[in-house]
Amino acid sequence: MTPDVLLVIFAALLGLLVGSFSNVLIWRLPRGESIAFPPSHCPNCDHRLGVPDLVPVLSWLSLGGKCRYCRAPIKARYPVVELLTGLGYGVIAALFPPLVVGWGALGLMVLFTILLVGSAIDLDTYTIPDELTLPGTALGILFGFLNGRAGAEGLPDLAGAVQGALLGAGLVVTINQFGSWVMRRFRERSFPEAPIGYQQISLALLAGAWLGPWWGLGAALLSAAVNVAARRAVRVPELLTLGGLLVSVVLGSAGYGPGMILMVQGALAAAGATSLVAGVYWWLKYRGQSADEGADEPADASAMGFGDVKLAAVIGAFLGWERLLLTLVVAVFAGALFGVAQLAMKRENRVKFGPFLAVGALVALIWGTQIIEGYRGSLGL
């Protein structure tokens, strides 16, 4: 067998092992439990599991899908996650040979695990843990640095990873901001966050459009500092920020300011940077608490969860902004079809968007180059 084939087989076996660990993350992260201690145990009888109980897929099959000690059923999701991870790692090693792209192949495997674990948790809890997405964004930027040093083609370098992360978070949070504003019939938020939250993100959108992303972030941080000094949330009217952004884009299209494209890029990047800063702040403040424990007031209407914003940052960091845009197109289209199907069946119309982002990212990862090149060809670029 050739070295490339051996690496694919090794990657698939590694994926089976990582898939077993992914099941630990899926169970423990939403519950705020340590992922290291105590060692693996049955969630029903708490009996510590031995090596024969932990062989990926084979242990589940040999035990008939039941705990060896208490005979409680073991969800079929456990072997499914292990098999999917093994398959995913093998496909990545085949499409992005480690001998060619170096560390980039490992980075894509990390991304695959984050997407699978985040999707499984989102399906269970309607949440995507910060412990997964915020470190995941940092890892995406780290692998961008390694890609740049290795000259890995088709994968973002450090600058591309940072740009992808900011635009990913910024684009999704902007959709959320305007969607929520419409859902509230253009009324102001009832419960503005302090010191930093959605109001500061809206301010970053407006300031970033005219001044650039880092000045937009600076404006948001200045607003947060005012909140700290006042010991309360000093309102920044959305009629001014979101309404002002719409006016700004119109003016930019008419030739005023930096121009519409640069204004949109600056606004999205500023909003993305502010979102990640806010995400880190709230994560550190409420770390170890459930969402209910951390919430002081009822939530306003929201178009999508903030976990989706941070997951988009992860995807943008690992795949770059072009594949990120393709990810969002696929995710929105698939999510819309699923939502329509739910309405037709008269089921709950609340859509868990994380799994659709994951599907979109996989489509962008596997077929992104061909789709993007085909689109450019159709435009004559």
Short mmCIF file of C-alpha atoms in Angstrom, two decimals:
data_model
loop_
_atom_site.label_atom_id
_atom_site.label_comp_id
_atom_site.label_asym_id
_atom_site.label_seq_id
_atom_site.Cartn_x
_atom_site.Cartn_y
_atom_site.Cartn_z
CA MET A 1 0.00 0.00 0.00
CA THR A 2 1.14 3.54 -0.72
CA PRO A 3 1.89 6.00 2.12
CA ASP A 4 -1.25 7.98 1.26
CA VAL A 5 -3.48 4.91 1.62
CA LEU A 6 -1.82 4.00 4.91
CA LEU A 7 -2.44 7.53 6.18
CA VAL A 8 -6.13 7.30 5.23
CA ILE A 9 -6.46 4.02 7.15
CA PHE A 10 -4.60 5.48 10.13
CA ALA A 11 -6.81 8.59 10.04
CA ALA A 12 -9.96 6.45 10.01
CA LEU A 13 -8.74 4.44 13.02
CA LEU A 14 -7.81 7.66 14.80
CA GLY A 15 -11.31 8.94 14.04
CA LEU A 16 -12.89 5.92 15.73
CA LEU A 17 -10.92 6.70 18.90
CA VAL A 18 -11.68 10.42 18.75
CA GLY A 19 -15.33 9.55 18.15
CA SER A 20 -15.36 7.70 21.47
CA PHE A 21 -14.02 10.84 23.18
CA SER A 22 -16.57 12.94 21.27
CA ASN A 23 -19.33 10.99 23.00
CA VAL A 24 -17.82 12.07 26.32
CA LEU A 25 -17.95 15.71 25.19
CA ILE A 26 -21.54 15.37 23.98
CA TRP A 27 -22.63 14.02 27.35
CA ARG A 28 -20.54 16.13 29.73
CA LEU A 29 -20.21 19.61 28.20
CA PRO A 30 -23.94 20.55 28.45
CA ARG A 31 -23.92 19.39 32.07
CA GLY A 32 -20.87 21.44 33.04
CA GLU A 33 -18.93 18.31 33.99
CA SER A 34 -15.19 17.80 33.69
CA ILE A 35 -14.23 15.97 30.50
CA ALA A 36 -11.33 14.26 32.30
CA PHE A 37 -12.63 13.30 35.76
CA PRO A 38 -14.14 11.02 36.79
CA PRO A 39 -13.01 8.40 34.24
CA SER A 40 -15.52 6.93 31.79
CA HIS A 41 -18.49 5.40 33.59
CA CYS A 42 -22.04 4.25 32.92
CA PRO A 43 -24.39 7.27 33.25
CA ASN A 44 -27.05 4.97 34.73
CA CYS A 45 -25.20 2.95 37.40
CA ASP A 46 -21.95 5.03 37.56
CA HIS A 47 -19.83 1.87 37.31
CA ARG A 48 -16.39 2.65 35.93
CA LEU A 49 -15.90 1.26 32.44
CA GLY A 50 -12.95 -0.96 31.63
CA VAL A 51 -10.97 -1.33 28.41
CA PRO A 52 -13.32 -4.06 27.02
CA ASP A 53 -16.22 -1.60 27.40
CA LEU A 54 -14.51 1.19 25.49
CA VAL A 55 -13.51 -0.34 22.16
CA PRO A 56 -15.18 1.87 19.52
CA VAL A 57 -18.26 0.29 17.90
CA LEU A 58 -17.22 -3.29 18.77
CA SER A 59 -17.95 -2.94 22.50
CA TRP A 60 -21.46 -1.67 21.77
CA LEU A 61 -22.10 -4.52 19.36
CA SER A 62 -20.73 -7.23 21.65
CA LEU A 63 -22.81 -5.97 24.57
CA GLY A 64 -25.98 -5.81 22.52
CA GLY A 65 -26.29 -2.06 23.13
CA LYS A 66 -26.55 -2.50 26.93
CA CYS A 67 -24.34 -1.73 29.91
CA ARG A 68 -22.29 -4.75 31.01
CA TYR A 69 -23.04 -4.05 34.68
CA CYS A 70 -26.63 -2.79 34.98
CA ARG A 71 -27.97 -3.78 31.53
CA ALA A 72 -29.34 -0.30 30.93
CA PRO A 73 -29.70 0.54 27.21
CA ILE A 74 -26.82 2.42 25.56
CA LYS A 75 -27.96 4.85 22.88
CA ALA A 76 -27.19 3.89 19.30
CA ARG A 77 -25.76 7.39 18.95
CA TYR A 78 -22.52 6.21 20.57
CA PRO A 79 -21.41 3.88 17.75
CA VAL A 80 -22.92 6.22 15.14
CA VAL A 81 -20.73 9.11 16.36
CA GLU A 82 -17.68 6.84 16.36
CA LEU A 83 -18.37 5.56 12.83
CA LEU A 84 -19.07 9.06 11.49
CA THR A 85 -15.85 10.37 12.97
CA GLY A 86 -13.84 7.49 11.53
CA LEU A 87 -15.43 8.03 8.12
CA GLY A 88 -14.96 11.79 8.30
CA TYR A 89 -11.30 11.57 9.25
CA GLY A 90 -10.65 9.06 6.47
CA VAL A 91 -12.32 11.28 3.85
CA ILE A 92 -10.37 14.33 5.03
CA ALA A 93 -7.08 12.42 4.83
CA ALA A 94 -7.97 11.32 1.30
CA LEU A 95 -9.00 14.78 0.07
CA PHE A 96 -6.31 16.72 1.95
CA PRO A 97 -3.30 14.36 2.13
CA PRO A 98 -1.31 15.11 5.30
CA LEU A 99 1.93 14.68 3.34
CA VAL A 100 0.82 17.58 1.11
CA VAL A 101 -1.07 20.02 3.36
CA GLY A 102 0.71 19.15 6.60
CA TRP A 103 -0.96 20.42 9.77
CA GLY A 104 -3.93 21.59 7.74
CA ALA A 105 -5.30 18.03 7.53
CA LEU A 106 -5.23 17.72 11.32
CA GLY A 107 -6.94 21.10 11.59
CA LEU A 108 -9.80 19.95 9.36
CA MET A 109 -10.20 16.84 11.50
CA VAL A 110 -10.47 19.07 14.57
CA LEU A 111 -13.11 21.11 12.74
CA PHE A 112 -15.04 17.94 11.88
CA THR A 113 -15.10 16.93 15.55
CA ILE A 114 -16.28 20.38 16.64
CA LEU A 115 -19.08 20.32 14.05
CA LEU A 116 -20.22 16.81 15.01
CA VAL A 117 -20.11 17.41 18.77
CA GLY A 118 -21.74 20.83 18.47
CA SER A 119 -24.53 19.47 16.28
CA ALA A 120 -25.27 16.57 18.63
CA ILE A 121 -25.43 18.89 21.63
CA ASP A 122 -27.58 21.40 19.74
CA LEU A 123 -30.04 18.64 18.82
CA ASP A 124 -30.30 17.68 22.49
CA THR A 125 -30.30 21.06 24.21
CA TYR A 126 -30.78 23.89 21.66
CA THR A 127 -27.35 25.16 22.78
CA ILE A 128 -23.78 24.99 21.48
CA PRO A 129 -21.33 25.22 24.41
CA ASP A 130 -18.83 28.08 24.55
CA GLU A 131 -16.27 25.53 25.74
CA LEU A 132 -16.44 24.14 22.22
CA THR A 133 -16.76 27.20 19.99
CA LEU A 134 -14.51 29.82 21.60
CA PRO A 135 -11.44 27.58 21.94
CA GLY A 136 -12.39 26.20 18.51
CA THR A 137 -12.10 29.67 17.00
CA ALA A 138 -8.68 30.11 18.59
CA LEU A 139 -7.60 26.72 17.22
CA GLY A 140 -8.80 27.69 13.74
CA ILE A 141 -6.63 30.81 13.86
CA LEU A 142 -3.68 28.75 15.16
CA PHE A 143 -4.02 26.28 12.30
CA GLY A 144 -4.24 29.26 9.93
CA PHE A 145 -0.82 30.33 11.19
CA LEU A 146 0.52 26.81 10.63
CA ASN A 147 -1.05 26.67 7.15
CA GLY A 148 0.69 29.90 6.24
CA ARG A 149 4.06 28.62 7.36
CA ALA A 150 3.59 25.34 5.48
CA GLY A 151 2.20 27.03 2.36
CA ALA A 152 -0.85 24.74 2.36
CA GLU A 153 -2.89 25.45 -0.76
CA GLY A 154 -6.65 25.72 -0.48
CA LEU A 155 -6.59 26.44 3.26
CA PRO A 156 -6.55 29.89 4.89
CA ASP A 157 -3.37 31.38 6.33
CA LEU A 158 -3.31 33.43 9.52
CA ALA A 159 -4.82 36.56 7.94
CA GLY A 160 -7.43 34.47 6.13
CA ALA A 161 -8.37 32.63 9.34
CA VAL A 162 -8.82 35.88 11.29
CA GLN A 163 -10.84 37.40 8.45
CA GLY A 164 -12.96 34.25 8.18
CA ALA A 165 -13.66 34.16 11.91
CA LEU A 166 -14.67 37.83 12.08
CA LEU A 167 -16.81 37.73 8.95
CA GLY A 168 -18.40 34.43 9.99
CA ALA A 169 -19.47 35.72 13.38
CA GLY A 170 -20.33 39.14 11.93
CA LEU A 171 -22.56 37.87 9.14
CA VAL A 172 -24.58 35.52 11.34
CA VAL A 173 -24.95 38.04 14.17
CA THR A 174 -26.05 40.70 11.67
CA ILE A 175 -28.76 38.38 10.36
CA ASN A 176 -29.79 37.86 13.97
CA GLN A 177 -29.79 41.59 14.76
CA PHE A 178 -32.03 42.59 11.88
CA GLY A 179 -34.19 39.47 12.19
CA SER A 180 -34.78 40.13 15.88
CA TRP A 181 -35.48 43.80 15.22
CA VAL A 182 -38.17 42.84 12.71
CA MET A 183 -39.61 40.23 15.09
CA ARG A 184 -39.91 42.95 17.74
CA ARG A 185 -41.64 45.17 15.16
CA PHE A 186 -38.74 47.63 15.32
CA ARG A 187 -39.16 48.23 19.04
CA GLU A 188 -36.12 48.56 21.29
CA ARG A 189 -34.89 45.61 23.31
CA SER A 190 -36.71 45.19 26.60
CA PHE A 191 -33.68 43.84 28.43
CA PRO A 192 -30.40 45.28 27.11
CA GLU A 193 -27.30 43.41 28.29
CA ALA A 194 -24.64 45.06 30.45
CA PRO A 195 -21.87 45.79 30.06
CA ILE A 196 -21.58 44.29 26.57
CA GLY A 197 -24.10 42.58 24.36
CA TYR A 198 -26.32 43.03 21.34
CA GLN A 199 -26.52 46.85 21.65
CA GLN A 200 -22.74 47.12 21.44
CA ILE A 201 -22.73 44.75 18.44
CA SER A 202 -25.20 47.03 16.66
CA LEU A 203 -23.02 50.03 17.48
CA ALA A 204 -19.99 48.18 16.09
CA LEU A 205 -21.91 47.56 12.85
CA LEU A 206 -22.52 51.27 12.33
CA ALA A 207 -19.07 52.46 13.41
CA GLY A 208 -17.30 49.69 11.51
CA ALA A 209 -19.08 50.65 8.29
CA TRP A 210 -17.58 54.15 8.35
CA LEU A 211 -14.35 53.72 10.31
CA GLY A 212 -13.29 50.13 9.75
CA PRO A 213 -13.47 46.99 11.91
CA TRP A 214 -11.05 47.91 14.67
CA TRP A 215 -12.52 51.36 15.23
CA GLY A 216 -15.93 49.69 15.25
CA LEU A 217 -14.74 47.33 17.96
CA GLY A 218 -13.31 50.33 19.82
CA ALA A 219 -16.68 52.10 19.73
CA ALA A 220 -18.35 48.98 21.15
CA LEU A 221 -15.78 48.70 23.95
CA LEU A 222 -16.20 52.40 24.76
CA SER A 223 -19.95 51.84 25.10
CA ALA A 224 -19.24 48.86 27.37
CA ALA A 225 -16.94 51.04 29.50
CA VAL A 226 -19.75 53.59 29.86
CA ASN A 227 -22.03 50.79 31.07
CA VAL A 228 -19.42 49.73 33.63
CA ALA A 229 -19.04 53.30 34.88
CA ALA A 230 -22.83 53.80 35.05
CA ARG A 231 -23.34 50.33 36.59
CA ARG A 232 -26.23 49.75 34.24
CA ALA A 233 -27.00 49.36 30.56
CA VAL A 234 -26.98 52.81 28.94
CA ARG A 235 -29.19 52.37 25.91
CA VAL A 236 -27.82 52.74 22.40
CA PRO A 237 -31.01 53.02 20.29
CA GLU A 238 -31.25 50.47 17.50
CA LEU A 239 -33.10 53.03 15.42
CA LEU A 240 -29.79 54.90 15.42
CA THR A 241 -27.43 51.93 14.96
CA LEU A 242 -29.31 49.44 12.78
CA GLY A 243 -31.31 52.13 11.02
CA GLY A 244 -28.12 54.12 10.57
CA LEU A 245 -26.40 51.12 9.03
CA LEU A 246 -29.13 50.76 6.42
CA VAL A 247 -28.81 54.45 5.55
CA SER A 248 -25.02 54.07 5.45
CA VAL A 249 -25.18 51.21 2.96
CA VAL A 250 -27.47 53.28 0.73
CA LEU A 251 -25.05 56.20 0.92
CA GLY A 252 -22.12 53.89 0.23
CA SER A 253 -23.83 52.53 -2.89
CA ALA A 254 -24.24 56.16 -4.04
CA GLY A 255 -20.50 56.75 -3.77
CA TYR A 256 -20.27 58.33 -0.33
CA GLY A 257 -17.78 57.19 2.29
CA PRO A 258 -15.45 54.23 1.68
CA GLY A 259 -17.89 52.59 -0.75
CA MET A 260 -20.58 49.99 -0.18
CA ILE A 261 -18.37 46.86 -0.33
CA LEU A 262 -15.78 48.20 2.10
CA MET A 263 -18.53 49.49 4.39
CA VAL A 264 -20.23 46.11 4.51
CA GLN A 265 -16.92 44.33 5.14
CA GLY A 266 -15.99 46.78 7.89
CA ALA A 267 -19.40 46.52 9.53
CA LEU A 268 -19.44 42.70 9.52
CA ALA A 269 -15.87 42.36 10.78
CA ALA A 270 -16.48 44.89 13.58
CA ALA A 271 -19.67 43.10 14.61
CA GLY A 272 -17.86 39.76 14.51
CA ALA A 273 -15.00 41.02 16.67
CA THR A 274 -17.45 42.50 19.19
CA SER A 275 -19.46 39.28 19.23
CA LEU A 276 -16.39 37.22 20.06
CA VAL A 277 -15.32 39.66 22.81
CA ALA A 278 -18.86 39.54 24.24
CA GLY A 279 -18.88 35.76 23.95
CA VAL A 280 -15.63 35.45 25.89
CA TYR A 281 -16.90 37.87 28.58
CA TRP A 282 -20.19 36.05 29.15
CA TRP A 283 -18.45 32.68 29.04
CA LEU A 284 -16.03 33.69 31.77
CA LYS A 285 -18.76 35.33 33.84
CA TYR A 286 -21.21 32.45 33.73
CA ARG A 287 -18.79 29.56 33.32
CA GLY A 288 -20.09 26.49 35.13
CA GLN A 289 -23.66 27.83 35.26
CA SER A 290 -26.60 26.79 33.16
CA ALA A 291 -28.28 29.27 30.85
CA ASP A 292 -31.16 29.67 33.29
CA GLU A 293 -28.81 30.41 36.18
CA GLY A 294 -26.94 32.99 34.12
CA ALA A 295 -29.98 34.84 32.83
CA ASP A 296 -31.15 37.79 34.92
CA GLU A 297 -34.06 38.80 32.68
CA PRO A 298 -36.35 37.11 30.15
CA ALA A 299 -34.87 37.07 26.67
CA ASP A 300 -36.12 39.25 23.82
CA ALA A 301 -37.22 37.65 20.57
CA SER A 302 -34.22 36.29 18.73
CA ALA A 303 -33.83 35.17 15.12
CA MET A 304 -31.15 32.61 16.02
CA GLY A 305 -29.00 31.58 18.96
CA PHE A 306 -25.70 33.23 19.84
CA GLY A 307 -24.07 29.80 19.77
CA ASP A 308 -24.63 29.79 15.99
CA VAL A 309 -22.69 33.06 15.77
CA LYS A 310 -19.65 31.52 17.45
CA LEU A 311 -19.92 28.30 15.45
CA ALA A 312 -19.85 30.39 12.26
CA ALA A 313 -16.64 31.99 13.57
CA VAL A 314 -15.13 28.52 13.99
CA ILE A 315 -16.07 27.55 10.44
CA GLY A 316 -14.73 30.81 9.00
CA ALA A 317 -11.44 30.42 10.86
CA PHE A 318 -10.83 26.89 9.57
CA LEU A 319 -12.22 27.26 6.02
CA GLY A 320 -11.83 30.95 5.12
CA TRP A 321 -14.44 33.47 4.08
CA GLU A 322 -15.29 32.06 0.64
CA ARG A 323 -16.15 28.61 1.94
CA LEU A 324 -17.91 30.30 4.86
CA LEU A 325 -20.29 32.07 2.47
CA LEU A 326 -21.01 28.77 0.73
CA THR A 327 -21.60 27.19 4.15
CA LEU A 328 -24.22 29.80 5.01
CA VAL A 329 -25.99 29.50 1.65
CA VAL A 330 -26.30 25.72 2.05
CA ALA A 331 -27.29 26.02 5.73
CA VAL A 332 -29.98 28.65 5.15
CA PHE A 333 -31.43 26.75 2.17
CA ALA A 334 -31.47 23.42 4.03
CA GLY A 335 -32.82 25.02 7.20
CA ALA A 336 -35.59 26.75 5.27
CA LEU A 337 -36.65 23.49 3.62
CA PHE A 338 -36.65 21.75 6.99
CA GLY A 339 -38.68 24.56 8.56
CA VAL A 340 -41.27 24.42 5.78
CA ALA A 341 -41.52 20.65 6.22
CA GLN A 342 -42.07 21.08 9.97
CA LEU A 343 -44.84 23.59 9.36
CA ALA A 344 -46.47 21.27 6.84
CA MET A 345 -46.47 18.49 9.43
CA LYS A 346 -47.71 20.97 12.08
CA ARG A 347 -44.71 20.39 14.28
CA GLU A 348 -42.63 22.84 16.29
CA ASN A 349 -41.24 25.43 13.88
CA ARG A 350 -38.16 26.20 15.97
CA VAL A 351 -35.14 25.16 13.90
CA LYS A 352 -31.85 24.05 15.45
CA PHE A 353 -29.49 25.84 13.09
CA GLY A 354 -26.18 24.37 14.33
CA PRO A 355 -26.58 21.04 12.48
CA PHE A 356 -27.39 22.89 9.25
CA LEU A 357 -24.25 25.00 9.64
CA ALA A 358 -22.33 21.75 10.10
CA VAL A 359 -23.84 20.25 6.93
CA GLY A 360 -23.07 23.43 5.01
CA ALA A 361 -19.48 23.38 6.26
CA LEU A 362 -19.02 19.77 5.14
CA VAL A 363 -20.41 20.60 1.68
CA ALA A 364 -18.03 23.58 1.50
CA LEU A 365 -15.12 21.44 2.69
CA ILE A 366 -15.64 18.59 0.23
CA TRP A 367 -17.03 20.37 -2.85
CA GLY A 368 -16.28 24.02 -2.06
CA THR A 369 -13.42 24.47 -4.51
CA GLN A 370 -15.40 23.10 -7.45
CA ILE A 371 -18.54 25.07 -6.58
CA ILE A 372 -16.66 28.35 -6.10
CA GLU A 373 -14.64 27.92 -9.29
CA GLY A 374 -17.81 27.02 -11.22
CA TYR A 375 -19.55 30.14 -9.89
CA ARG A 376 -16.61 32.35 -10.84
CA GLY A 377 -16.58 30.78 -14.29
CA SER A 378 -20.25 31.56 -14.78
CA LEU A 379 -19.46 35.20 -14.02
CA GLY A 380 -16.47 35.19 -16.36
CA LEU A 381 -14.01 35.81 -13.52
#
